[in-house]
PDB file of C-alpha atoms in Angstrom:
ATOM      1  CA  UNK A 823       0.000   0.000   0.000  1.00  0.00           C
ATOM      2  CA  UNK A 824       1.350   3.541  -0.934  1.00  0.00           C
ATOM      3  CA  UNK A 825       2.632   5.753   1.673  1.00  0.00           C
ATOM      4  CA  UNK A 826       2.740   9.611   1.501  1.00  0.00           C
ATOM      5  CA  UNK A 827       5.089  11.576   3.463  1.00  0.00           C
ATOM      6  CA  UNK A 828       5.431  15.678   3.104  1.00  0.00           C
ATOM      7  CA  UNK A 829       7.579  17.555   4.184  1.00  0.00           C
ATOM      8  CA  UNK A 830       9.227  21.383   3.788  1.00  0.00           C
ATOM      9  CA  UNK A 831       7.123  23.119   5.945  1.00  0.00           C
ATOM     10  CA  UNK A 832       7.631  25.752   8.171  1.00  0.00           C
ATOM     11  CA  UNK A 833       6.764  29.484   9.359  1.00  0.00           C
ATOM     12  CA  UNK A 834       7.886  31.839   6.978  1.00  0.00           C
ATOM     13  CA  UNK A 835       6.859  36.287   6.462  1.00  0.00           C
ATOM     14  CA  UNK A 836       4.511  37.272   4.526  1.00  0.00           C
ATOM     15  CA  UNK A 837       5.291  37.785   1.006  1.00  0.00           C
ATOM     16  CA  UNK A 838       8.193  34.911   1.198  1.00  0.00           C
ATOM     17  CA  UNK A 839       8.040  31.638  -0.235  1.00  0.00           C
ATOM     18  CA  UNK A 840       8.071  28.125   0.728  1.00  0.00           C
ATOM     19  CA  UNK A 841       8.871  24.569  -1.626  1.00  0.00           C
ATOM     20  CA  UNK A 842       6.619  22.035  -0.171  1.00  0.00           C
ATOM     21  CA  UNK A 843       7.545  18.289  -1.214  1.00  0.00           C
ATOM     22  CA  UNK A 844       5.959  14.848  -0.697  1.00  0.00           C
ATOM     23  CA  UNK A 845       7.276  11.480  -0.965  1.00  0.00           C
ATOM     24  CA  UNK A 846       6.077   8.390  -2.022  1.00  0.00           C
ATOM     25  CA  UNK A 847       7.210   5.377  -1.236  1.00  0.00           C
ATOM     26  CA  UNK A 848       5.566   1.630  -1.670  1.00  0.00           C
ATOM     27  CA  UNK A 849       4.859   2.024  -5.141  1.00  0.00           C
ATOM     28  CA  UNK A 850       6.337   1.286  -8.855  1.00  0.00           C
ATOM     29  CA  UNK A 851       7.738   4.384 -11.053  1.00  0.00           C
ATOM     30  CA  UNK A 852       4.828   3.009 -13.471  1.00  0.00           C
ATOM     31  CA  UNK A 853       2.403   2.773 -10.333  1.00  0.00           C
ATOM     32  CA  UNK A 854       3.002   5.933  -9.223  1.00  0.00           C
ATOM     33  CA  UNK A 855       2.470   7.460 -12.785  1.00  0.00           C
ATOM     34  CA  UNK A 856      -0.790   6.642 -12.948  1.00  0.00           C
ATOM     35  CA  UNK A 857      -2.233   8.555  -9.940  1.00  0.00           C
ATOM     36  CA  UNK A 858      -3.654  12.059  -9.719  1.00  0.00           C
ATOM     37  CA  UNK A 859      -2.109  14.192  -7.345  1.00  0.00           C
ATOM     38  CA  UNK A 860      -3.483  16.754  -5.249  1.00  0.00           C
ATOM     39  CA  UNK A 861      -2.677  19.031  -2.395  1.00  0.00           C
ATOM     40  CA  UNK A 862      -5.112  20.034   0.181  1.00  0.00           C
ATOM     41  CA  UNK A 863      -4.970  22.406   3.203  1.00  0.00           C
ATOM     42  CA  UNK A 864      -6.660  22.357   6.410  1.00  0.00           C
ATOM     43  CA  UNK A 865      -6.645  25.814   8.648  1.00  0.00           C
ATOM     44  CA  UNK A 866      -7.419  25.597  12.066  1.00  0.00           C
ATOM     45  CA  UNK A 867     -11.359  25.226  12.810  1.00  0.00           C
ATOM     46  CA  UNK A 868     -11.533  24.905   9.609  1.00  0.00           C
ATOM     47  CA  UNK A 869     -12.563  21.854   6.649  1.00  0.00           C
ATOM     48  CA  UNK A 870     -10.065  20.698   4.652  1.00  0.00           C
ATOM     49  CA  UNK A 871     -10.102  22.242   1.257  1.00  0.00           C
ATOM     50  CA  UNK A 872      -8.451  21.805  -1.949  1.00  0.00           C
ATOM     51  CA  UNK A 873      -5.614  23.414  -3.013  1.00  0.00           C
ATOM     52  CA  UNK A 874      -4.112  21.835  -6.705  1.00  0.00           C
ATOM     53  CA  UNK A 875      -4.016  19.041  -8.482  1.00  0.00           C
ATOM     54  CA  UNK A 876      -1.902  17.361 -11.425  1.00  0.00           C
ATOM     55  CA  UNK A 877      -2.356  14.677 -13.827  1.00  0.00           C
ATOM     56  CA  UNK A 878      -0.932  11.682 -14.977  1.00  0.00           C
ATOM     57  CA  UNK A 879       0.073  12.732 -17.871  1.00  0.00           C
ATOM     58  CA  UNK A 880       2.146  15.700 -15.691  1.00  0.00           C
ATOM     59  CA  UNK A 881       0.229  18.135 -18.101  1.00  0.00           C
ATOM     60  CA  UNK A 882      -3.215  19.624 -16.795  1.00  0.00           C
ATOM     61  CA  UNK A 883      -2.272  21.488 -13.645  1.00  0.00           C
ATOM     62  CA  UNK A 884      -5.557  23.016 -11.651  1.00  0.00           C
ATOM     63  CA  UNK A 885      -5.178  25.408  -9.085  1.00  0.00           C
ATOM     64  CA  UNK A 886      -7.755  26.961  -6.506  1.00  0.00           C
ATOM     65  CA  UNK A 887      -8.577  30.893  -6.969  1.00  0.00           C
ATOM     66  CA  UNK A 888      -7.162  31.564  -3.745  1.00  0.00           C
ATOM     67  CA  UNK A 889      -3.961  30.470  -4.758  1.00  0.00           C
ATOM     68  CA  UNK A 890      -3.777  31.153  -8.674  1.00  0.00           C
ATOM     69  CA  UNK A 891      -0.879  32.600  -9.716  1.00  0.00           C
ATOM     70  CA  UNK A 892       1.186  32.186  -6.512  1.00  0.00           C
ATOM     71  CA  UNK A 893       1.399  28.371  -6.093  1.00  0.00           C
ATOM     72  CA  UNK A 894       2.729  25.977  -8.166  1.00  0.00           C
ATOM     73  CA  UNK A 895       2.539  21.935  -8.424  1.00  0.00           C
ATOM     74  CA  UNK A 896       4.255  19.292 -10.221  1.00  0.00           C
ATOM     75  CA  UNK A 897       5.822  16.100 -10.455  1.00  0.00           C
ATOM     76  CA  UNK A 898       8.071  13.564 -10.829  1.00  0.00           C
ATOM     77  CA  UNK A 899       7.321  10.295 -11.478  1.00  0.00           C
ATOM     78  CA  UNK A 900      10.960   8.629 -11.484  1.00  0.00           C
ATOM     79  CA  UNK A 901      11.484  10.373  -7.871  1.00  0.00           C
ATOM     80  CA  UNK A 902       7.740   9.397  -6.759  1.00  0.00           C
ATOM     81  CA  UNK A 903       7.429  12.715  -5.501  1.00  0.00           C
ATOM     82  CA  UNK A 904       5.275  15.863  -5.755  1.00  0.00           C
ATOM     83  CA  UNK A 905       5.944  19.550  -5.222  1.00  0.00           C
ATOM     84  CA  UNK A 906       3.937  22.416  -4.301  1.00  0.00           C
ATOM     85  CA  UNK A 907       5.662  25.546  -5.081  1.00  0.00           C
ATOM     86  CA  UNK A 908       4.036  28.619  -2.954  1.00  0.00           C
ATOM     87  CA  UNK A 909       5.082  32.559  -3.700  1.00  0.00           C
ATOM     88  CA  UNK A 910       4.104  35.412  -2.327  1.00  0.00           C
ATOM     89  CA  UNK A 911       2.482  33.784   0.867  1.00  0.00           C
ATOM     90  CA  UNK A 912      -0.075  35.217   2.728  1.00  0.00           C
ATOM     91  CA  UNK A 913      -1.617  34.792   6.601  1.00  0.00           C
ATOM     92  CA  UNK A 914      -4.561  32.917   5.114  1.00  0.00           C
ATOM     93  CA  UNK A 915      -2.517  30.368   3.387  1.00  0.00           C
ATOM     94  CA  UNK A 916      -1.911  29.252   7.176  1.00  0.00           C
ATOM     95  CA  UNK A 917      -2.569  25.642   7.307  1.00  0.00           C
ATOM     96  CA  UNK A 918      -1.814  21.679   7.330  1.00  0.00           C
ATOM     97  CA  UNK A 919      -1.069  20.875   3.881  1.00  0.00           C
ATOM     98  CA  UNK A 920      -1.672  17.486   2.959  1.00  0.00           C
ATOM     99  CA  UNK A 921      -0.547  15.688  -0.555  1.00  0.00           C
ATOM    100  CA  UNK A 922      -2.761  13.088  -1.729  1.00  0.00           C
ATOM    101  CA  UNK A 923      -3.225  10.475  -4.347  1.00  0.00           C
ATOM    102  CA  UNK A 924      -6.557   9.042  -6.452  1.00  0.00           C
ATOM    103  CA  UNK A 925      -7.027   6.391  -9.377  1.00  0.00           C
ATOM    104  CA  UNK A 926      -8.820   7.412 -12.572  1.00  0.00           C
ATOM    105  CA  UNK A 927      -9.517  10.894 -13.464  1.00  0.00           C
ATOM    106  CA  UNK A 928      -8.756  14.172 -11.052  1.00  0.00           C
ATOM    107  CA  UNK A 929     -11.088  15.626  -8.491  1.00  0.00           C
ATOM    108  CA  UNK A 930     -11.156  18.514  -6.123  1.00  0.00           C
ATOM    109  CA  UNK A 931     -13.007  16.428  -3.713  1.00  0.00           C
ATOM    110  CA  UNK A 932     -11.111  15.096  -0.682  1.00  0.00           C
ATOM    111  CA  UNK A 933     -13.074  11.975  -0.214  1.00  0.00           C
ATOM    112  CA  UNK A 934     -12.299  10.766  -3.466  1.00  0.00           C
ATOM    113  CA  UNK A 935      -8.343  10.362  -2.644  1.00  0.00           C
ATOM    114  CA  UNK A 936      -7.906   7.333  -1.917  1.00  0.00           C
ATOM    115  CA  UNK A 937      -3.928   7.889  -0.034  1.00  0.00           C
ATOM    116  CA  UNK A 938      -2.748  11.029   2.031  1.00  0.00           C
ATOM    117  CA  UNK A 939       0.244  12.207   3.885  1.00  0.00           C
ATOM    118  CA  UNK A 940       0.453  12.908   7.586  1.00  0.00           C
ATOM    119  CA  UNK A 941       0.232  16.906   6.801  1.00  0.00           C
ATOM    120  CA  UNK A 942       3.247  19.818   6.893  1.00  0.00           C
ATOM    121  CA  UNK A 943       2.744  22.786   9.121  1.00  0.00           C
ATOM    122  CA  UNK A 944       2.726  26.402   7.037  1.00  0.00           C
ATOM    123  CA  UNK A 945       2.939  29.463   9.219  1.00  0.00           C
ATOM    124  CA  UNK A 946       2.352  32.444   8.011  1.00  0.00           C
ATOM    125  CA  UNK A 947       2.179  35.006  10.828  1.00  0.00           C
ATOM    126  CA  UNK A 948       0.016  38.245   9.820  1.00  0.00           C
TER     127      UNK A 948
END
């Protein structure tokens, strides 16, 4: 069974950046390549809520409004890992982030993951 383990978190100013990562381990190259890959955040009192997600193909990136333009994810399938790139951080992007892995096609629904890390503090103090 896959395992997901993030890491790169930390507290960081506002306006600075951060390189989240998460590891995969338990699983093929060619296993790995065939799940989606998403990113989710949970603030305190708050639900969990999507953040980005990638492909299989490593083409069709999707990104919440919220963090548009300021986060990036990707891939890579020989390393088994994913990365969530975030600029230009802000207070609200305070939160657990949490990788996570599906079969089949993408979704931006966190009950349809079917594997998830053990979460990466982000601190952004306002």
């Amino acid at each position: 069974q896959m395992q997901l383990a993030e890491s790169g978190g930390a507290s960081v100013q506002a306006g600075g950046s951060l390189r989240l990562s998460c590891t995969a381990s338990r699983v093929s190259e060619f296993s790995y390549s065939e799940y989606c890959l998403g990113w989710f955040r949970q603030g305190s009192g708050k639900e969990r809520e999507w953040v980005a997600l990638i492909d299989t193909l490593n083409v069709n990136r999707v990104y919440a409004d919220s963090v548009k333009g300021r986060f990036t994810i990707s891939r890579d399938n020989v390393k088994r890992m994913s990365y969530l790139e975030m600029n230009n951080l802000e207070p609200e992007d305070t939160a657990m982030y949490y990788c996570a892995a599906k079969t089949g096609s993408c979704s931006f629904i966190a009950r349809n993951y079917d594997y998830w890390g053990q979460g990466t503090q982000v601190t952004v103090p306002s």
